[in-house]
Amino acid sequence: MSDIPIIQIKNLTKIFGDGVEIKALDGVDLYIKRGEFMSIIGPSGSGKSTLLNQIGILDTPTSGTILLNGVDVTKMSDKERSRTRNKELGFIFQYHHLLPDFDALENVMIPLLISGVKSSQARKVARKVLDEVGLGDRMKHRPNQLSGGQNQRVAIARALVNKPSIVIGDEPTGNLDSKSSDSIYELLRKLNREHEQTFILVTHDEQMAAKTDRVIRLVDGKVVEDLRDGASVREI
Amino acid sequence: MYELFIALRHLTSRRRQTIFSVLAVGLAVMLLVWSQAMMVGFTDEMYSKTVDRMAHVTVEPQEDEDYIHLYHKLTGDIRGIDGVVGVSPVLSGPATFEYKDKNKNVVIQGIQVDAHDSVLHINDDIVEGSFRDLEVSSNSVVVGDALAEKLDVEIGDTIDASFPEANPAALKVVGIYDSGTPLDETMAITSQSTAQGFLDVSNVVNSILVRVDDRERAQAISEEIDAMGYPASGWKETNPEIIQTLKLEGTSNAVILGLIIIIASFGIVSTLFMAVMEKTKEIGMLMAMGVPRRSIMLIFVMESGILGLLGAVLGVALGAGLAIQMGSYDYGMEVMAGITTIPFVVRLQDAVIIVLFTFLLNLIAGIYPASRASKLNPVEAIGRE
């Protein structure tokens, strides 16, 4: 695990609303190292998802900077942001958000097709990743023919297929029963160990958060706690 | 080209909407193709019933002159113009025809049979007797079928022709023609020398009729003749109502049918809007996976374009099939200029233009819903469950 930060967030602020203003993020500073397996926790409305959307370049901040591999993503054009999302970021949401008109294999192929990989090559890679998440025998099934846990595994395969350096999970197990939830967590853990990708998970589940290597606690848009292996990383 | 992959899958998944959208456009295009085939048939029929039966260019005497005196030379000069296929000098004047107790005022035309046939194909119209006989015996005449009926004459009968300042003559009927025009009742044709004798003039004519190989070039050729010092006019000048009729029919037809296609395309726009609403989360997810806004737009514009193209091709097939199947439209009565039946004429160029027009229209129609899709905010689009 290298010590160079893959993500550097400096004084990040996000204000919503034009009449009544809501400060969803209030001067957040955060360094995340390559290969970290971390979680962001906090009460509802604390800004967890807002922060995740900023890291995922799905939204733009009101002020502050986000450096991804040293590049300021807040200054990118739509095309560059899209390319960065495609190449460097993988998303797993609470709900799988698979494309309903495509089968499991096609869903996993799509990020590859977007990045310009040939269809035959994409098929090969997608098969391998689906095998890895344990769905080798469900490739031709559409989302409505799969269980919640299976769909979430397809969504994970899709998030990982382009070998992104950062995988973002917004309540990735929030919709699943505890058994599926545990197996999804184990899967993410395994993938993190094998591929050295950075995993950032937002969760309500304190138990699950406790199992990650680093836990960030947000309250009212501010980082109030930053623990690595149970010890405080820095003075807040 | 993952955009096309996604667009096609969207269309095949929304099968019912796709079928209805294609049908709507298809029916509109079918109507347009069918009606265009009828319009082209009508135009062709109109031309062959009128323009192809009239002189394309008419040359008149110079100003202040009653006759063209040196018509031999002028006729030769006109024949030398590129594109001229027939030239006929004509001497015409008024006459009163009398047979037994019946009489009728007519225009008598003195012609050279071969020259006149090269311009007006008169031999095609003959129903009894022959034009040729005009040159065999002098003081003979060919009359229209309606005139023959009015005067109650048959081949072999002799008509008394007279007029103030004309030399009265007895003209033997040697032929009867039917051109299907009102002239059948008012025009009698005789040889040039007979006409000269009757009208008491020397070797002169008062008009020269010209036929050209391409009727659209009539105007240009008439200008060339003008330049020779004789006033000439093309058929469009002498019969402005023909062009007027065709233009009017053509324009109102195109406007109404164009509107129908636009309405059908609105159907596609609303289907697409529904698709964009339905697929909001999906669009957000595509953005998260790295699809740029331009490509989101492209996906939905493609969907609209594909629907339009399918509808256009279906419509052209149906419309052309229907037109060819029907063959012609029979009014059962004369609509104008002797037209009772309109043949359907399907032209490849019309089919291509209609397909392109419909395809482009649908591409344009798709832009609005597509741009709405591309402007979605991915965070809001994905939302939270």
PDB file of C-alpha atoms in Angstrom, chain B residues 73-238:
ATOM      1  CA  LYS B  73     -36.771  31.364 -94.524  1.00  0.00           C
ATOM      2  CA  LEU B  74     -37.999  31.825 -90.946  1.00  0.00           C
ATOM      3  CA  THR B  75     -39.285  28.257 -90.841  1.00  0.00           C
ATOM      4  CA  GLY B  76     -35.904  27.000 -92.000  1.00  0.00           C
ATOM      5  CA  ASP B  77     -34.102  29.124 -89.398  1.00  0.00           C
ATOM      6  CA  ILE B  78     -36.326  27.865 -86.590  1.00  0.00           C
ATOM      7  CA  ARG B  79     -35.835  24.259 -87.717  1.00  0.00           C
ATOM      8  CA  GLY B  80     -32.107  24.862 -87.324  1.00  0.00           C
ATOM      9  CA  ILE B  81     -32.423  25.679 -83.595  1.00  0.00           C
ATOM     10  CA  ASP B  82     -31.165  22.874 -81.363  1.00  0.00           C
ATOM     11  CA  GLY B  83     -34.065  21.129 -79.638  1.00  0.00           C
ATOM     12  CA  VAL B  84     -36.718  21.972 -82.241  1.00  0.00           C
ATOM     13  CA  VAL B  85     -38.388  18.810 -83.559  1.00  0.00           C
ATOM     14  CA  GLY B  86     -41.277  20.231 -85.583  1.00  0.00           C
ATOM     15  CA  VAL B  87     -42.212  23.501 -87.302  1.00  0.00           C
ATOM     16  CA  SER B  88     -45.573  24.217 -88.910  1.00  0.00           C
ATOM     17  CA  PRO B  89     -46.530  27.449 -90.681  1.00  0.00           C
ATOM     18  CA  VAL B  90     -50.257  28.055 -90.344  1.00  0.00           C
ATOM     19  CA  LEU B  91     -52.647  30.425 -92.100  1.00  0.00           C
ATOM     20  CA  SER B  92     -55.880  30.761 -90.224  1.00  0.00           C
ATOM     21  CA  GLY B  93     -58.944  32.919 -90.418  1.00  0.00           C
ATOM     22  CA  PRO B  94     -62.650  32.999 -89.623  1.00  0.00           C
ATOM     23  CA  ALA B  95     -65.308  31.321 -91.738  1.00  0.00           C
ATOM     24  CA  THR B  96     -68.978  30.493 -91.634  1.00  0.00           C
ATOM     25  CA  PHE B  97     -69.776  26.878 -92.512  1.00  0.00           C
ATOM     26  CA  GLU B  98     -73.175  26.001 -93.901  1.00  0.00           C
ATOM     27  CA  TYR B  99     -74.577  22.589 -94.630  1.00  0.00           C
ATOM     28  CA  LYS B 100     -78.238  22.274 -95.606  1.00  0.00           C
ATOM     29  CA  ASP B 101     -80.149  24.263 -92.978  1.00  0.00           C
ATOM     30  CA  LYS B 102     -77.354  24.246 -90.372  1.00  0.00           C
ATOM     31  CA  ASN B 103     -74.514  26.762 -89.995  1.00  0.00           C
ATOM     32  CA  LYS B 104     -71.639  27.441 -87.617  1.00  0.00           C
ATOM     33  CA  ASN B 105     -68.871  30.016 -87.257  1.00  0.00           C
ATOM     34  CA  VAL B 106     -65.466  28.366 -87.199  1.00  0.00           C
ATOM     35  CA  VAL B 107     -61.760  29.039 -87.495  1.00  0.00           C
ATOM     36  CA  ILE B 108     -60.290  27.616 -90.653  1.00  0.00           C
ATOM     37  CA  GLN B 109     -56.619  26.597 -90.531  1.00  0.00           C
ATOM     38  CA  GLY B 110     -54.518  26.124 -93.606  1.00  0.00           C
ATOM     39  CA  ILE B 111     -51.623  23.742 -92.991  1.00  0.00           C
ATOM     40  CA  GLN B 112     -49.001  21.496 -94.575  1.00  0.00           C
ATOM     41  CA  VAL B 113     -49.971  18.017 -93.361  1.00  0.00           C
ATOM     42  CA  ASP B 114     -46.513  16.605 -92.594  1.00  0.00           C
ATOM     43  CA  ALA B 115     -45.253  19.792 -91.000  1.00  0.00           C
ATOM     44  CA  HIS B 116     -48.390  20.144 -88.910  1.00  0.00           C
ATOM     45  CA  ASP B 117     -48.306  16.508 -87.856  1.00  0.00           C
ATOM     46  CA  SER B 118     -44.722  16.939 -86.690  1.00  0.00           C
ATOM     47  CA  VAL B 119     -45.920  19.636 -84.273  1.00  0.00           C
ATOM     48  CA  LEU B 120     -49.366  18.476 -83.168  1.00  0.00           C
ATOM     49  CA  HIS B 121     -49.483  14.754 -84.053  1.00  0.00           C
ATOM     50  CA  ILE B 122     -52.826  15.381 -85.720  1.00  0.00           C
ATOM     51  CA  ASN B 123     -52.792  12.011 -87.488  1.00  0.00           C
ATOM     52  CA  ASP B 124     -53.223  10.354 -84.074  1.00  0.00           C
ATOM     53  CA  ASP B 125     -56.571  12.108 -83.638  1.00  0.00           C
ATOM     54  CA  ILE B 126     -58.162  11.140 -86.908  1.00  0.00           C
ATOM     55  CA  VAL B 127     -61.237   8.935 -86.431  1.00  0.00           C
ATOM     56  CA  GLU B 128     -62.517   8.804 -90.004  1.00  0.00           C
ATOM     57  CA  GLY B 129     -60.987   9.608 -93.383  1.00  0.00           C
ATOM     58  CA  SER B 130     -57.475  11.066 -93.570  1.00  0.00           C
ATOM     59  CA  PHE B 131     -55.518  14.303 -93.309  1.00  0.00           C
ATOM     60  CA  ARG B 132     -53.456  13.135 -96.270  1.00  0.00           C
ATOM     61  CA  ASP B 133     -56.428  13.688 -98.593  1.00  0.00           C
ATOM     62  CA  LEU B 134     -56.181  17.441 -97.955  1.00  0.00           C
ATOM     63  CA  GLU B 135     -53.121  17.485-100.207  1.00  0.00           C
ATOM     64  CA  VAL B 136     -54.570  15.154-102.800  1.00  0.00           C
ATOM     65  CA  SER B 137     -57.607  17.235-103.632  1.00  0.00           C
ATOM     66  CA  SER B 138     -57.968  20.971-103.166  1.00  0.00           C
ATOM     67  CA  ASN B 139     -61.064  22.444-101.586  1.00  0.00           C
ATOM     68  CA  SER B 140     -61.210  19.652 -99.040  1.00  0.00           C
ATOM     69  CA  VAL B 141     -61.527  19.963 -95.269  1.00  0.00           C
ATOM     70  CA  VAL B 142     -61.101  17.941 -92.079  1.00  0.00           C
ATOM     71  CA  VAL B 143     -63.501  18.831 -89.255  1.00  0.00           C
ATOM     72  CA  GLY B 144     -63.729  17.949 -85.586  1.00  0.00           C
ATOM     73  CA  ASP B 145     -66.229  15.289 -84.516  1.00  0.00           C
ATOM     74  CA  ALA B 146     -68.277  17.810 -82.545  1.00  0.00           C
ATOM     75  CA  LEU B 147     -68.455  20.164 -85.517  1.00  0.00           C
ATOM     76  CA  ALA B 148     -69.450  17.316 -87.825  1.00  0.00           C
ATOM     77  CA  GLU B 149     -72.245  16.468 -85.429  1.00  0.00           C
ATOM     78  CA  LYS B 150     -73.409  20.107 -85.217  1.00  0.00           C
ATOM     79  CA  LEU B 151     -73.566  20.439 -88.976  1.00  0.00           C
ATOM     80  CA  ASP B 152     -74.699  16.848 -89.435  1.00  0.00           C
ATOM     81  CA  VAL B 153     -72.076  16.155 -92.086  1.00  0.00           C
ATOM     82  CA  GLU B 154     -70.306  12.935 -92.988  1.00  0.00           C
ATOM     83  CA  ILE B 155     -67.283  12.073 -95.099  1.00  0.00           C
ATOM     84  CA  GLY B 156     -68.005  13.030 -98.717  1.00  0.00           C
ATOM     85  CA  ASP B 157     -70.470  15.821 -97.887  1.00  0.00           C
ATOM     86  CA  THR B 158     -69.702  19.304 -99.180  1.00  0.00           C
ATOM     87  CA  ILE B 159     -69.849  22.316 -96.872  1.00  0.00           C
ATOM     88  CA  ASP B 160     -70.328  25.888 -98.074  1.00  0.00           C
ATOM     89  CA  ALA B 161     -67.713  28.178 -96.569  1.00  0.00           C
ATOM     90  CA  SER B 162     -68.088  31.921 -96.653  1.00  0.00           C
ATOM     91  CA  PHE B 163     -67.150  35.088 -94.840  1.00  0.00           C
ATOM     92  CA  PRO B 164     -67.165  38.821 -95.594  1.00  0.00           C
ATOM     93  CA  GLU B 165     -64.131  39.664 -97.747  1.00  0.00           C
ATOM     94  CA  ALA B 166     -63.425  35.966 -98.326  1.00  0.00           C
ATOM     95  CA  ASN B 167     -63.861  34.001-101.536  1.00  0.00           C
ATOM     96  CA  PRO B 168     -66.785  31.614-100.947  1.00  0.00           C
ATOM     97  CA  ALA B 169     -65.812  28.000-101.444  1.00  0.00           C
ATOM     98  CA  ALA B 170     -67.367  24.549-101.405  1.00  0.00           C
ATOM     99  CA  LEU B 171     -65.266  22.276 -99.171  1.00  0.00           C
ATOM    100  CA  LYS B 172     -65.555  18.517 -99.278  1.00  0.00           C
ATOM    101  CA  VAL B 173     -65.228  16.696 -95.939  1.00  0.00           C
ATOM    102  CA  VAL B 174     -62.352  14.198 -96.232  1.00  0.00           C
ATOM    103  CA  GLY B 175     -61.721  13.482 -92.583  1.00  0.00           C
ATOM    104  CA  ILE B 176     -63.053  13.768 -89.030  1.00  0.00           C
ATOM    105  CA  TYR B 177     -60.785  14.116 -85.980  1.00  0.00           C
ATOM    106  CA  ASP B 178     -61.317  13.893 -82.243  1.00  0.00           C
ATOM    107  CA  SER B 179     -58.729  15.675 -80.113  1.00  0.00           C
ATOM    108  CA  GLY B 180     -60.845  15.621 -76.951  1.00  0.00           C
ATOM    109  CA  THR B 181     -60.618  19.408 -76.648  1.00  0.00           C
ATOM    110  CA  PRO B 182     -63.172  22.198 -77.226  1.00  0.00           C
ATOM    111  CA  LEU B 183     -61.454  22.855 -80.558  1.00  0.00           C
ATOM    112  CA  ASP B 184     -63.307  19.844 -81.985  1.00  0.00           C
ATOM    113  CA  GLU B 185     -66.351  22.063 -82.323  1.00  0.00           C
ATOM    114  CA  THR B 186     -64.748  25.228 -83.665  1.00  0.00           C
ATOM    115  CA  MET B 187     -61.804  24.327 -85.863  1.00  0.00           C
ATOM    116  CA  ALA B 188     -61.663  23.090 -89.420  1.00  0.00           C
ATOM    117  CA  ILE B 189     -58.382  22.147 -91.073  1.00  0.00           C
ATOM    118  CA  THR B 190     -57.624  22.522 -94.742  1.00  0.00           C
ATOM    119  CA  SER B 191     -54.555  22.718 -96.960  1.00  0.00           C
ATOM    120  CA  GLN B 192     -52.470  25.853 -97.036  1.00  0.00           C
ATOM    121  CA  SER B 193     -53.366  26.620-100.666  1.00  0.00           C
ATOM    122  CA  THR B 194     -57.097  26.140-100.062  1.00  0.00           C
ATOM    123  CA  ALA B 195     -56.903  28.540 -97.112  1.00  0.00           C
ATOM    124  CA  GLN B 196     -54.952  31.072 -99.146  1.00  0.00           C
ATOM    125  CA  GLY B 197     -57.596  30.954-101.867  1.00  0.00           C
ATOM    126  CA  PHE B 198     -60.473  31.239 -99.385  1.00  0.00           C
ATOM    127  CA  LEU B 199     -58.943  34.076 -97.359  1.00  0.00           C
ATOM    128  CA  ASP B 200     -57.774  35.752-100.596  1.00  0.00           C
ATOM    129  CA  VAL B 201     -54.146  36.224 -99.581  1.00  0.00           C
ATOM    130  CA  SER B 202     -50.839  35.524-101.278  1.00  0.00           C
ATOM    131  CA  ASN B 203     -48.298  32.966-100.050  1.00  0.00           C
ATOM    132  CA  VAL B 204     -48.231  34.089 -96.399  1.00  0.00           C
ATOM    133  CA  VAL B 205     -49.063  32.659 -92.977  1.00  0.00           C
ATOM    134  CA  ASN B 206     -50.118  34.309 -89.725  1.00  0.00           C
ATOM    135  CA  SER B 207     -48.475  31.994 -87.253  1.00  0.00           C
ATOM    136  CA  ILE B 208     -45.748  29.396 -87.009  1.00  0.00           C
ATOM    137  CA  LEU B 209     -46.175  26.563 -84.502  1.00  0.00           C
ATOM    138  CA  VAL B 210     -43.106  24.889 -83.029  1.00  0.00           C
ATOM    139  CA  ARG B 211     -42.608  21.627 -81.117  1.00  0.00           C
ATOM    140  CA  VAL B 212     -39.486  21.085 -78.979  1.00  0.00           C
ATOM    141  CA  ASP B 213     -37.984  17.895 -77.593  1.00  0.00           C
ATOM    142  CA  ASP B 214     -38.137  19.014 -73.947  1.00  0.00           C
ATOM    143  CA  ARG B 215     -41.193  21.031 -73.003  1.00  0.00           C
ATOM    144  CA  GLU B 216     -39.275  22.695 -70.188  1.00  0.00           C
ATOM    145  CA  ARG B 217     -36.965  24.286 -72.778  1.00  0.00           C
ATOM    146  CA  ALA B 218     -39.823  25.924 -74.674  1.00  0.00           C
ATOM    147  CA  GLN B 219     -39.207  29.255 -72.989  1.00  0.00           C
ATOM    148  CA  ALA B 220     -35.534  29.355 -73.899  1.00  0.00           C
ATOM    149  CA  ILE B 221     -36.246  28.436 -77.497  1.00  0.00           C
ATOM    150  CA  SER B 222     -38.985  31.053 -77.778  1.00  0.00           C
ATOM    151  CA  GLU B 223     -36.452  33.631 -76.659  1.00  0.00           C
ATOM    152  CA  GLU B 224     -34.079  32.525 -79.417  1.00  0.00           C
ATOM    153  CA  ILE B 225     -36.851  33.030 -81.970  1.00  0.00           C
ATOM    154  CA  ASP B 226     -37.659  36.398 -80.409  1.00  0.00           C
ATOM    155  CA  ALA B 227     -34.080  37.332 -81.139  1.00  0.00           C
ATOM    156  CA  MET B 228     -34.723  36.614 -84.845  1.00  0.00           C
ATOM    157  CA  GLY B 229     -37.167  39.512 -84.803  1.00  0.00           C
ATOM    158  CA  TYR B 230     -40.464  37.665 -84.521  1.00  0.00           C
ATOM    159  CA  PRO B 231     -42.511  37.695 -81.331  1.00  0.00           C
ATOM    160  CA  ALA B 232     -42.656  34.146 -79.961  1.00  0.00           C
ATOM    161  CA  SER B 233     -44.143  32.792 -76.773  1.00  0.00           C
ATOM    162  CA  GLY B 234     -43.757  29.487 -74.971  1.00  0.00           C
ATOM    163  CA  TRP B 235     -46.700  27.383 -73.788  1.00  0.00           C
ATOM    164  CA  LYS B 236     -46.301  28.597 -70.229  1.00  0.00           C
ATOM    165  CA  GLU B 237     -47.003  32.146 -71.425  1.00  0.00           C
ATOM    166  CA  THR B 238     -49.878  31.208 -73.664  1.00  0.00           C
TER     167      THR B 238
END
